[in-house]
Amino acid sequence: MAKPTDDHEISRRELLEGAGATLAAVATVSALEAQPAAAQSVTTNDTVPRTTIRVAVNGMRHRIEVEDRWTLAELLRDRLGLTGTKLGCERGECGACTVLLDGTPVYSCSHLAVWADGRSVQTVEGLARDGRLDPLQQTFAEHDAPQCGFCTSGQLMSARALLNANPHPTADDVRAAMAGNLCRCSNYNRYVEAILAAAASPRSRG
Amino acid sequence: MKSFTNANPRDVAHAVALSAQAHGANRSVSFAGGGSDLLALVKDRIVAPDVIVNLKTVKGLDQVAAAPGGLTVGALVTLDALDRHPVVRRDHAALAEAAGSVATPQIRNVGTIGGNICQRPWCWYYRNGFPCLKNGGNTCFSANGENQFHAIFGGGPSYIVHPSDTAPALVALDATFRVVGPAGERMVPAAEFFILPRDDAKRENVLAPDEILASVHVPAARRGTRSTYHKILDREAWTHAVVSAAIVLELEGGVCRLARIVLGGVAPVPWRVPEAERVLVGQRITPELAAQAGEAAVSGARPLAKNGYKVPLTRNLVRRTLVELAARA
Ligand SMILES: Cc1cc2nc3c(=O)[nH]c(=O)nc-3n(C[C@H](O)[C@H](O)[C@H](O)COP(=O)(O)OP(=O)(O)OC[C@H]3O[C@@H](n4cnc5c(N)ncnc54)[C@H](O)[C@@H]3O)c2cc1C
Ligand code: FES
Ligand code: FES
């Protein structure tokens, strides 16, 4: 069922295939005590639309078939095995899933994998080079920034995007750039210190 | 997530055609800008599209074009791009500030102006799947329920507040929206785009099912015009306004010639307060006058059981924002 994404028309066959799903959808909206199973029972694997995309992840180019409904986080974690990207809330409310899409931090839980077609993704696994930690990884460790560590890969990606754009940020710049990453262990001050320390280190551009 | 087909249109007409084609085959359709609102609704089964028409592949919709008559902002321009755009910052500060106040950097990097304007309500009853008016039911649970964050103006039968930060700014800046559908396009003033629940409780704007918001036109700022957007949150970042105010003032020799004050977070649509604007026109904006305008702004407020605190918050926000804006160089 792989289809090129460049000029993607909805084929008549797909339209017909989806008719059953529509009935389930209507049922879900009108009866909100909804049985989650009802929506899925008509969605067997065969009728799940898939698309083949091209995406570069940490510099490695992939041509890969994804389900249209997969989030970028699902592609990274479940298909490519890059479990350094964490899922906390699945709702754009915590930041644990932050990755760089064409260099810009985004929540990979709130972005479809198919939308990453033709783009490049960087995850926490792509930070260390040739066995050398990114300066941010180094200073995060030195400043005891991670406590439980669950938010850390997301914090690293936001911090990496900040230092790429602004190698010498002020503490306020850092706080603004990190506003989309929660830390349940509440080690915010250490994260800010560690990022400023990385910026001051001789090889700050990872 | 529920299964669906992602469709990538080439241009606006193609996007509209794909939507109409899918509807013709009895499939449900959602348009996606950045998806930061839509995907959460799909995960929570509040909307259940069979087809997502991904507007990100529409060429040219992510451009800001500056011309003598004003700015044309494509629906796909991100909030981050608006916040950074030099002409938007210089001539239409309220819009740049509103865009920059949304959520977090990650959401502003993907969130589009079109999606920001068309986002669905964030009322907790709606988002948690209660069978409320917005979900096709016949009750608004907030009317007699947990209504801390609900409307103090224009409510009934639903008491949602319009969640968009950029919408009040665009109404204050007298913007016009270009809407494209199967029958062609129409221009809708921002002030007429949003609709009250008493007119249709199921939707928040005039868009018909196959119509998209294609671009936003912001008229050139007149001489002596300044604008700002102030937002009060229950924490420092990452959430919608409890109360916000977009204010545009035209001053000539220190005297107010024109004022547009539009409130966010307090009504089901961006809420303009002409009562407060009238206090200002023809006058110098002193702290006393600003306080009178603040009083006038809340004169029509009808708070619910648990949101009375929004009345003084709104009054003081209007006063403070006016004083600060009038003093700007
Ligand atoms: C944790 C969190 C905090 C948030 N905080 C804020 C906040 O402080 N302020 C704020 O304003 N918003 C906030 N939002 C809401 C929202 O994510 C942003 O407003 C964002 O700008 C939405 O844009 P998008 O392009 O991602 O929208 P999408 O999710 O793509 O679309 C939103 C809705 O609009 C429709 N739509 C999108 N584009 C068009 C178009 N061109 N024509 C017709 N319909 C269209 C979609 O079908 C969908 O129903 C928040 C969201 C989250 C998850
Ligand atoms: S998992 Fe994506 S923001 Fe929380
Ligand atoms: S280190 Fe535990 S959540 Fe941040």
XYZ file of C-alpha atoms and ligand atoms in Angstrom:
596
model
C 0.000 0.000 0.000
C 3.008 2.301 -0.193
C 2.184 5.435 -2.099
C 4.286 8.343 -3.215
C 3.512 11.400 -1.102
C 4.464 14.048 -3.650
C 1.148 14.202 -5.418
C -1.158 12.419 -3.096
C -4.723 12.121 -4.310
C -7.287 10.282 -2.286
C -8.034 7.331 -4.525
C -11.562 6.115 -5.054
C -10.594 2.839 -3.426
C -9.397 4.602 -0.272
C -12.568 6.648 -0.168
C -14.647 3.490 -0.283
C -12.428 1.697 2.204
C -12.972 4.513 4.656
C -16.751 4.458 4.555
C -16.953 1.979 7.413
C -14.666 4.098 9.530
C -16.988 7.065 9.017
C -19.856 5.251 10.659
C -17.672 4.497 13.660
C -16.559 8.119 13.747
C -20.115 9.399 13.826
C -20.920 7.006 16.630
C -17.937 8.264 18.620
C -18.950 11.891 18.385
C -22.638 11.470 19.145
C -22.294 9.010 22.021
C -19.381 10.352 23.978
C -19.434 7.721 26.651
C -17.787 6.118 23.628
C -16.426 2.656 23.515
C -12.866 3.237 22.367
C -12.913 -0.280 20.951
C -15.762 0.556 18.584
C -13.655 2.983 16.620
C -10.851 0.471 16.327
C -12.795 -2.647 15.487
C -13.293 -1.486 11.894
C -9.704 -0.362 11.651
C -7.942 -3.610 10.953
C -4.327 -3.458 9.830
C -5.226 -3.908 6.177
C -7.263 -0.748 6.029
C -4.789 1.427 7.877
C -3.457 3.947 5.358
C 0.306 3.923 4.994
C 2.737 6.181 3.198
C 6.388 5.800 2.290
C 8.420 8.787 3.392
C 12.024 9.895 3.127
C 13.475 11.245 6.308
C 17.004 11.818 7.594
C 17.402 10.924 11.250
C 20.657 11.947 12.924
C 22.204 12.233 9.481
C 21.123 8.774 8.351
C 18.702 8.727 5.429
C 15.709 6.436 5.626
C 13.076 5.491 3.098
C 10.430 4.019 5.271
C 6.765 3.089 5.261
C 4.755 4.652 8.068
C 1.120 4.494 9.052
C -0.426 7.889 8.344
C -1.594 8.048 11.966
C 1.851 7.529 13.523
C 3.325 10.403 15.414
C 6.954 11.281 14.821
C 7.647 9.947 18.328
C 6.131 6.584 17.391
C 8.293 6.412 14.266
C 11.437 7.235 16.233
C 10.817 5.013 19.228
C 8.789 2.078 17.964
C 10.078 1.747 14.419
C 13.629 3.107 14.525
C 14.358 2.024 18.091
C 15.491 5.495 19.147
C 14.041 5.358 22.638
C 16.107 8.265 23.931
C 13.140 10.424 22.955
C 10.660 10.087 25.830
C 6.887 10.277 25.925
C 5.406 11.929 29.002
C 2.031 13.457 28.301
C 1.437 12.735 24.575
C -0.316 16.126 24.470
C 2.229 18.920 23.974
C 2.177 19.546 27.710
C 5.543 18.327 29.009
C 8.360 18.574 26.444
C 9.946 15.168 27.092
C 9.483 14.262 23.408
C 11.292 17.336 22.029
C 13.370 16.645 18.904
C 14.808 18.967 16.271
C 12.986 19.073 12.935
C 15.188 20.829 10.392
C 16.998 22.254 13.419
C 13.871 23.572 15.170
C 12.577 22.095 18.430
C 9.148 20.467 18.119
C 7.078 18.049 20.197
C 7.402 14.727 18.391
C 4.231 13.483 20.133
C 2.201 16.208 18.427
C 3.558 15.927 14.896
C 2.742 13.207 12.385
C 5.564 11.075 11.002
C 4.193 11.547 7.436
C 4.629 15.297 7.844
C 8.372 14.766 8.334
C 8.658 13.571 4.718
C 11.685 15.181 3.080
C 12.918 16.683 6.341
C 15.709 16.016 8.792
C 15.284 15.021 12.420
C 17.821 15.158 15.209
C 17.297 13.215 18.428
C 19.310 12.907 21.614
C 21.088 9.872 20.087
C 22.579 12.239 17.484
C 24.230 14.607 19.956
C 27.433 12.730 20.821
C 29.938 12.579 17.955
C 32.704 9.994 17.618
C 32.351 9.030 21.244
C 32.587 12.639 22.402
C 29.644 14.005 24.337
C 27.992 17.218 23.211
C 29.240 20.009 25.527
C 25.663 20.238 26.842
C 25.694 16.568 27.825
C 29.005 17.198 29.581
C 27.811 20.222 31.573
C 24.407 18.639 32.307
C 26.303 15.832 34.041
C 28.756 18.160 35.767
C 25.939 20.330 37.157
C 23.771 17.385 38.254
C 21.005 18.782 36.097
C 19.242 15.452 35.474
C 17.632 13.979 38.587
C 15.332 11.157 37.467
C 16.441 12.030 33.917
C 13.104 11.542 32.208
C 12.916 15.114 30.905
C 16.617 15.314 30.072
C 16.701 14.319 26.408
C 14.010 16.897 25.680
C 15.892 19.524 27.699
C 19.062 18.714 25.728
C 17.340 19.175 22.375
C 15.797 22.544 23.301
C 19.147 23.674 24.691
C 21.001 22.495 21.555
C 18.619 24.503 19.320
C 19.131 27.550 21.516
C 22.944 27.391 21.379
C 22.882 26.773 17.614
C 20.889 29.975 17.135
C 22.406 31.999 19.954
C 25.804 30.757 21.137
C 26.010 33.321 23.975
C 22.591 33.507 25.614
C 21.763 35.344 28.829
C 20.081 33.480 31.677
C 16.784 35.061 30.599
C 17.309 33.889 27.011
C 17.846 30.386 28.378
C 14.705 30.488 30.514
C 12.628 31.698 27.549
C 14.026 29.021 25.223
C 13.439 26.284 27.818
C 9.874 27.351 28.706
C 8.475 24.354 26.794
C 10.260 21.680 28.851
C 8.880 20.640 32.213
C 11.003 18.952 34.857
C 8.944 17.091 37.446
C 12.060 16.906 39.635
C 12.062 20.681 39.352
C 15.774 21.049 38.723
C 15.252 24.115 36.544
C 18.021 26.238 38.048
C 20.618 23.526 37.439
C 19.488 23.173 33.841
C 19.914 26.921 33.305
C 23.363 26.864 34.955
C 24.446 23.881 32.880
C 23.358 25.501 29.617
C 25.184 28.727 30.460
C 28.269 26.675 31.343
C 28.092 24.842 28.021
C 27.811 28.157 26.196
C 30.938 29.356 27.990
C 32.900 26.187 27.212
C 35.450 26.348 24.358
C 33.622 23.878 22.120
C 30.067 25.065 22.762
C 28.780 24.338 19.244
C 28.218 20.578 19.467
C -4.669 7.195 17.335
C -7.671 6.482 15.158
C -6.676 5.564 11.627
C -6.961 8.179 8.884
C -5.578 9.082 5.490
C -3.158 11.998 5.321
C -3.653 13.916 2.075
C -1.111 16.420 0.773
C -2.685 19.104 -1.442
C -0.657 21.181 -3.921
C -2.583 24.410 -3.592
C -5.576 25.920 -1.844
C -8.053 24.872 -4.540
C -6.726 21.315 -4.354
C -7.081 21.290 -0.558
C -10.703 22.385 -0.821
C -11.371 19.845 -3.590
C -9.885 16.969 -1.569
C -12.100 17.899 1.356
C -15.228 18.111 -0.800
C -14.343 14.816 -2.527
C -13.942 13.020 0.801
C -17.147 14.498 2.192
C -18.896 13.351 -0.989
C -17.854 9.794 -0.113
C -19.196 10.197 3.417
C -15.795 10.489 5.026
C -15.107 13.018 7.765
C -12.338 15.535 7.143
C -10.110 17.805 9.210
C -7.665 20.379 7.906
C -4.286 20.473 9.648
C -1.950 23.415 9.975
C 0.697 22.555 12.551
C -1.538 19.921 14.138
C -0.736 21.008 17.705
C -4.442 21.293 18.516
C -5.894 18.825 16.021
C -3.837 15.768 16.992
C -4.782 16.096 20.666
C -8.455 16.204 19.637
C -8.001 13.085 17.520
C -6.154 11.218 20.290
C -8.966 12.076 22.696
C -11.617 11.026 20.135
C -13.259 14.429 20.247
C -12.901 14.652 16.484
C -12.551 11.534 14.374
C -11.365 12.394 10.871
C -11.123 9.739 8.181
C -9.028 12.163 6.170
C -6.596 14.824 7.325
C -5.894 17.406 4.641
C -2.376 18.561 5.484
C -2.138 22.221 4.503
C 1.642 22.245 5.019
C 2.204 21.081 1.453
C 0.284 24.033 -0.025
C 2.877 26.184 -1.769
C 3.207 29.832 -0.787
C 0.828 29.716 2.167
C 3.714 30.251 4.583
C 4.636 33.729 3.344
C 4.188 37.195 4.826
C 3.861 39.760 2.014
C 4.275 43.435 2.897
C 2.694 45.980 0.500
C 1.772 49.662 0.904
C -1.832 48.679 1.704
C -0.753 46.376 4.507
C 0.404 42.865 5.250
C -0.894 39.608 3.868
C -0.111 36.706 6.162
C -0.601 33.205 4.720
C -2.512 30.799 6.964
C 0.557 28.593 7.380
C 2.884 31.279 8.723
C 4.014 30.005 12.100
C 3.505 31.938 15.307
C 7.284 31.990 15.750
C 7.757 33.553 12.303
C 5.133 36.213 13.100
C 6.726 36.962 16.445
C 10.087 37.538 14.721
C 8.884 39.339 11.588
C 10.410 42.868 11.566
C 7.437 44.591 9.888
C 4.905 42.854 12.131
C 6.910 43.873 15.209
C 7.278 47.478 14.049
C 3.804 48.206 12.650
C 1.493 45.676 14.288
C 3.089 44.998 17.652
C -0.156 43.581 19.091
C 0.000 40.710 16.593
C 3.691 39.956 17.183
C 3.182 40.073 20.955
C 0.069 37.881 20.788
C 1.860 35.293 18.618
C 4.883 35.371 20.939
C 2.664 34.812 23.987
C 1.247 31.487 22.770
C 2.173 28.335 24.680
C 5.864 27.389 24.264
C 8.664 27.692 21.678
C 7.934 24.152 20.441
C 4.248 24.975 19.836
C 5.059 28.335 18.221
C 7.482 26.550 15.866
C 4.711 24.388 14.400
C 1.536 26.302 15.313
C 0.199 28.326 12.387
C -1.781 31.559 12.389
C -4.640 29.728 10.615
C -4.666 26.988 13.247
C -4.378 29.492 16.054
C -7.467 31.342 14.843
C -9.441 28.145 14.122
C -8.409 26.136 17.224
C -11.291 24.506 19.060
C -12.264 25.567 22.604
C -10.152 24.365 25.515
C -13.110 24.073 27.914
C -12.386 21.076 30.121
C -15.870 19.585 29.610
C -15.436 19.679 25.827
C -11.866 18.344 25.880
C -12.765 15.538 28.294
C -15.506 14.260 26.023
C -18.581 15.308 28.016
C -21.679 15.268 25.799
C -21.869 19.061 25.878
C -23.149 21.502 23.271
C -19.741 21.612 21.577
C -19.688 17.817 21.390
C -23.133 17.612 19.823
C -25.078 17.305 23.083
C -27.649 19.722 24.457
C -26.131 20.996 27.730
C -23.297 23.298 28.663
C -21.954 21.733 31.843
C -20.012 24.843 32.742
C -23.145 26.944 33.220
C -23.702 25.405 36.668
C -20.419 23.544 36.982
C -16.710 24.257 37.199
C -16.761 27.596 35.403
C -13.620 29.251 36.811
C -12.213 29.842 33.328
C -15.428 30.495 31.447
C -17.107 33.507 29.881
C -18.153 36.695 31.655
C -19.459 38.252 28.424
C -21.592 36.905 25.582
C -22.184 33.465 27.130
C -25.195 31.227 26.621
C -26.145 28.620 25.799
C -22.417 27.671 25.817
C -19.986 29.545 28.064
C -16.678 28.698 26.389
C -14.097 31.409 25.967
C -12.433 31.864 22.617
C -8.929 30.485 23.195
C -6.880 32.231 20.496
C -4.310 34.850 21.463
C -3.952 36.203 17.946
C -7.721 36.590 17.354
C -8.236 39.602 19.688
C -5.146 41.239 18.185
C -6.447 40.718 14.640
C -9.878 42.132 15.486
C -8.210 45.151 17.139
C -5.974 45.637 14.079
C -9.082 45.578 11.842
C -7.850 42.563 9.858
C -9.771 40.802 7.095
C -9.710 37.042 6.482
C -9.653 35.439 3.042
C -11.820 32.325 3.123
C -11.705 29.832 0.247
C -14.262 27.110 -0.416
C -15.596 25.008 -3.282
C -17.675 27.947 -4.560
C -14.747 30.364 -4.594
C -13.432 32.872 -2.110
C -14.869 35.553 0.144
C -13.356 38.249 2.344
C -14.632 38.284 5.925
C -13.757 41.050 8.403
C -12.110 39.517 11.493
C -14.854 41.082 13.625
C -17.506 39.098 11.692
C -15.564 35.825 11.427
C -16.252 34.633 14.972
C -19.767 33.626 15.994
C -21.506 33.480 19.345
C -22.988 30.239 20.728
C -26.448 31.788 20.583
C -26.056 31.886 16.784
C -24.511 28.420 16.492
C -23.256 26.579 19.555
C -21.436 23.887 17.553
C -18.815 26.082 15.948
C -16.815 29.184 16.752
C -16.573 30.814 13.332
C -18.307 31.166 9.970
C -16.256 28.506 8.130
C -18.399 25.947 6.301
C -17.157 22.317 6.217
C -15.047 22.522 3.031
C -13.837 26.082 3.592
C -10.388 27.064 4.729
C -8.967 30.236 6.109
C -6.327 30.972 3.443
C -4.785 34.249 4.581
C -5.123 37.225 6.863
C -4.860 40.804 5.647
C -3.773 43.430 8.162
C -4.272 46.999 6.861
C -1.272 49.343 6.989
C -0.980 51.127 10.319
C -2.147 54.739 10.141
C 0.149 57.536 11.328
C 0.323 57.827 15.075
C -0.959 54.285 15.609
C 0.468 51.998 18.257
C -0.737 48.662 19.563
C -0.015 46.050 22.175
C -1.249 42.701 23.570
C -1.207 41.920 27.277
C -2.072 38.482 28.617
C -2.706 37.283 32.152
C -1.990 33.606 32.805
C -2.380 31.424 35.867
C 1.318 30.508 35.449
C 4.179 32.090 33.550
C 3.970 30.188 30.275
C 2.387 27.345 28.327
C -1.265 28.145 28.737
C -4.167 30.157 27.408
C -5.092 33.609 28.669
C -7.240 33.915 31.756
C -7.857 37.442 30.505
C -6.084 39.323 27.729
C -6.380 42.691 26.031
C -5.386 43.793 22.534
C -5.408 47.572 22.263
C -4.831 49.817 19.254
C -4.563 53.587 19.804
C -4.190 56.365 17.284
C -2.747 59.421 19.014
C -2.319 62.907 17.554
C -0.428 65.415 19.669
C -1.139 63.248 22.710
C -4.895 63.190 22.046
C -6.616 59.880 21.333
C -8.238 59.913 17.874
C -9.196 56.262 17.675
C -9.186 53.359 20.114
C -9.968 49.689 19.597
C -9.991 47.492 22.688
C -10.603 43.768 22.233
C -10.573 41.304 25.128
C -9.517 37.653 25.059
C -10.287 34.857 27.523
C -13.582 36.383 28.650
C -16.134 35.608 25.919
C -16.911 32.972 23.275
C -15.532 35.385 20.648
C -12.860 38.100 20.791
C -14.834 40.716 22.761
C -14.701 44.323 21.653
C -15.664 46.920 24.272
C -16.871 50.100 22.496
C -18.049 51.470 25.886
C -14.405 51.710 26.947
C -13.226 53.034 23.567
C -15.751 55.925 23.757
C -14.264 57.071 27.074
C -10.920 57.655 25.353
C -11.680 59.317 22.031
C -10.910 63.055 21.969
C -9.084 62.870 25.324
C -5.526 62.694 26.642
C -4.930 59.299 28.217
C -4.210 59.961 31.886
C -4.191 57.256 34.583
C -7.615 58.547 35.729
C -9.076 58.277 32.225
C -7.566 54.807 31.813
C -9.257 53.758 35.066
C -12.597 55.040 33.742
C -12.079 53.071 30.550
C -11.338 49.972 32.648
C -14.616 50.499 34.545
C -16.504 50.928 31.274
C -14.923 47.774 29.831
C -16.538 45.578 32.494
C -19.861 47.410 32.724
C -21.568 44.644 30.704
C -19.928 41.694 32.495
C -22.189 38.843 33.682
C -19.936 36.550 35.686
C -20.896 32.955 36.537
C -20.664 31.440 40.031
C -16.900 30.841 40.013
C -15.386 33.367 37.613
C -16.239 36.680 39.277
C -12.510 37.285 39.795
C -12.234 37.923 36.055
C -14.141 41.201 36.423
C -11.525 43.128 38.467
C -8.786 41.341 36.496
C -10.227 42.652 33.231
C -10.827 46.150 34.616
C -7.257 46.443 35.864
C -5.733 44.877 32.773
C -7.442 47.436 30.522
C -6.325 50.301 32.778
C -2.711 49.129 33.027
C -2.400 48.304 29.341
C -3.751 51.720 28.343
C -1.345 53.569 30.640
C 1.594 51.544 29.372
C 0.660 51.909 25.685
C -0.022 55.651 25.897
C 3.403 56.162 27.495
C 5.233 54.214 24.763
C 7.524 56.384 22.666
C -0.303 22.815 26.013
C -0.888 23.762 25.020
C -0.907 25.119 25.284
C -1.467 26.013 24.369
N -1.441 27.337 24.666
C -1.987 28.215 23.791
C -1.956 29.607 24.074
O -1.384 30.062 25.078
N -2.554 30.451 23.203
C -3.162 30.010 22.060
O -3.676 30.849 21.307
N -3.189 28.696 21.763
C -2.609 27.793 22.587
N -2.635 26.448 22.279
C -3.445 25.976 21.149
C -2.787 25.661 19.798
O -1.873 24.626 19.867
C -2.140 26.849 19.160
O -3.095 27.866 19.148
C -1.652 26.656 17.722
O -1.415 27.918 17.159
C -2.626 25.955 16.816
O -2.097 26.015 15.487
P -1.865 24.706 14.606
O -1.437 25.177 13.271
O -0.999 23.742 15.286
O -3.368 24.190 14.574
P -3.957 22.792 14.074
O -3.931 21.823 15.183
O -3.351 22.396 12.791
O -5.460 23.242 13.786
C -6.327 23.708 14.816
C -7.776 23.661 14.295
O -7.959 24.582 13.240
C -8.289 23.929 12.016
N -7.473 24.602 10.992
C -6.114 24.731 10.987
N -5.731 25.511 9.955
C -6.860 25.880 9.298
C -7.112 26.693 8.150
N -6.121 27.307 7.488
N -8.389 26.841 7.727
C -9.402 26.231 8.406
N -9.220 25.473 9.515
C -7.965 25.297 9.952
C -7.973 22.465 12.229
O -8.830 21.646 11.487
C -8.174 22.317 13.719
O -9.532 22.125 14.021
C -2.038 25.525 23.162
C -1.989 24.159 22.890
C -1.423 23.283 23.793
C -1.384 21.828 23.450
S 5.189 13.781 25.360
Fe 5.221 15.340 23.875
S 5.057 17.129 25.045
Fe 4.767 15.579 26.529
S 15.093 15.264 35.972
Fe 13.271 14.270 36.601
S 11.794 15.244 35.387
Fe 13.512 16.456 35.060
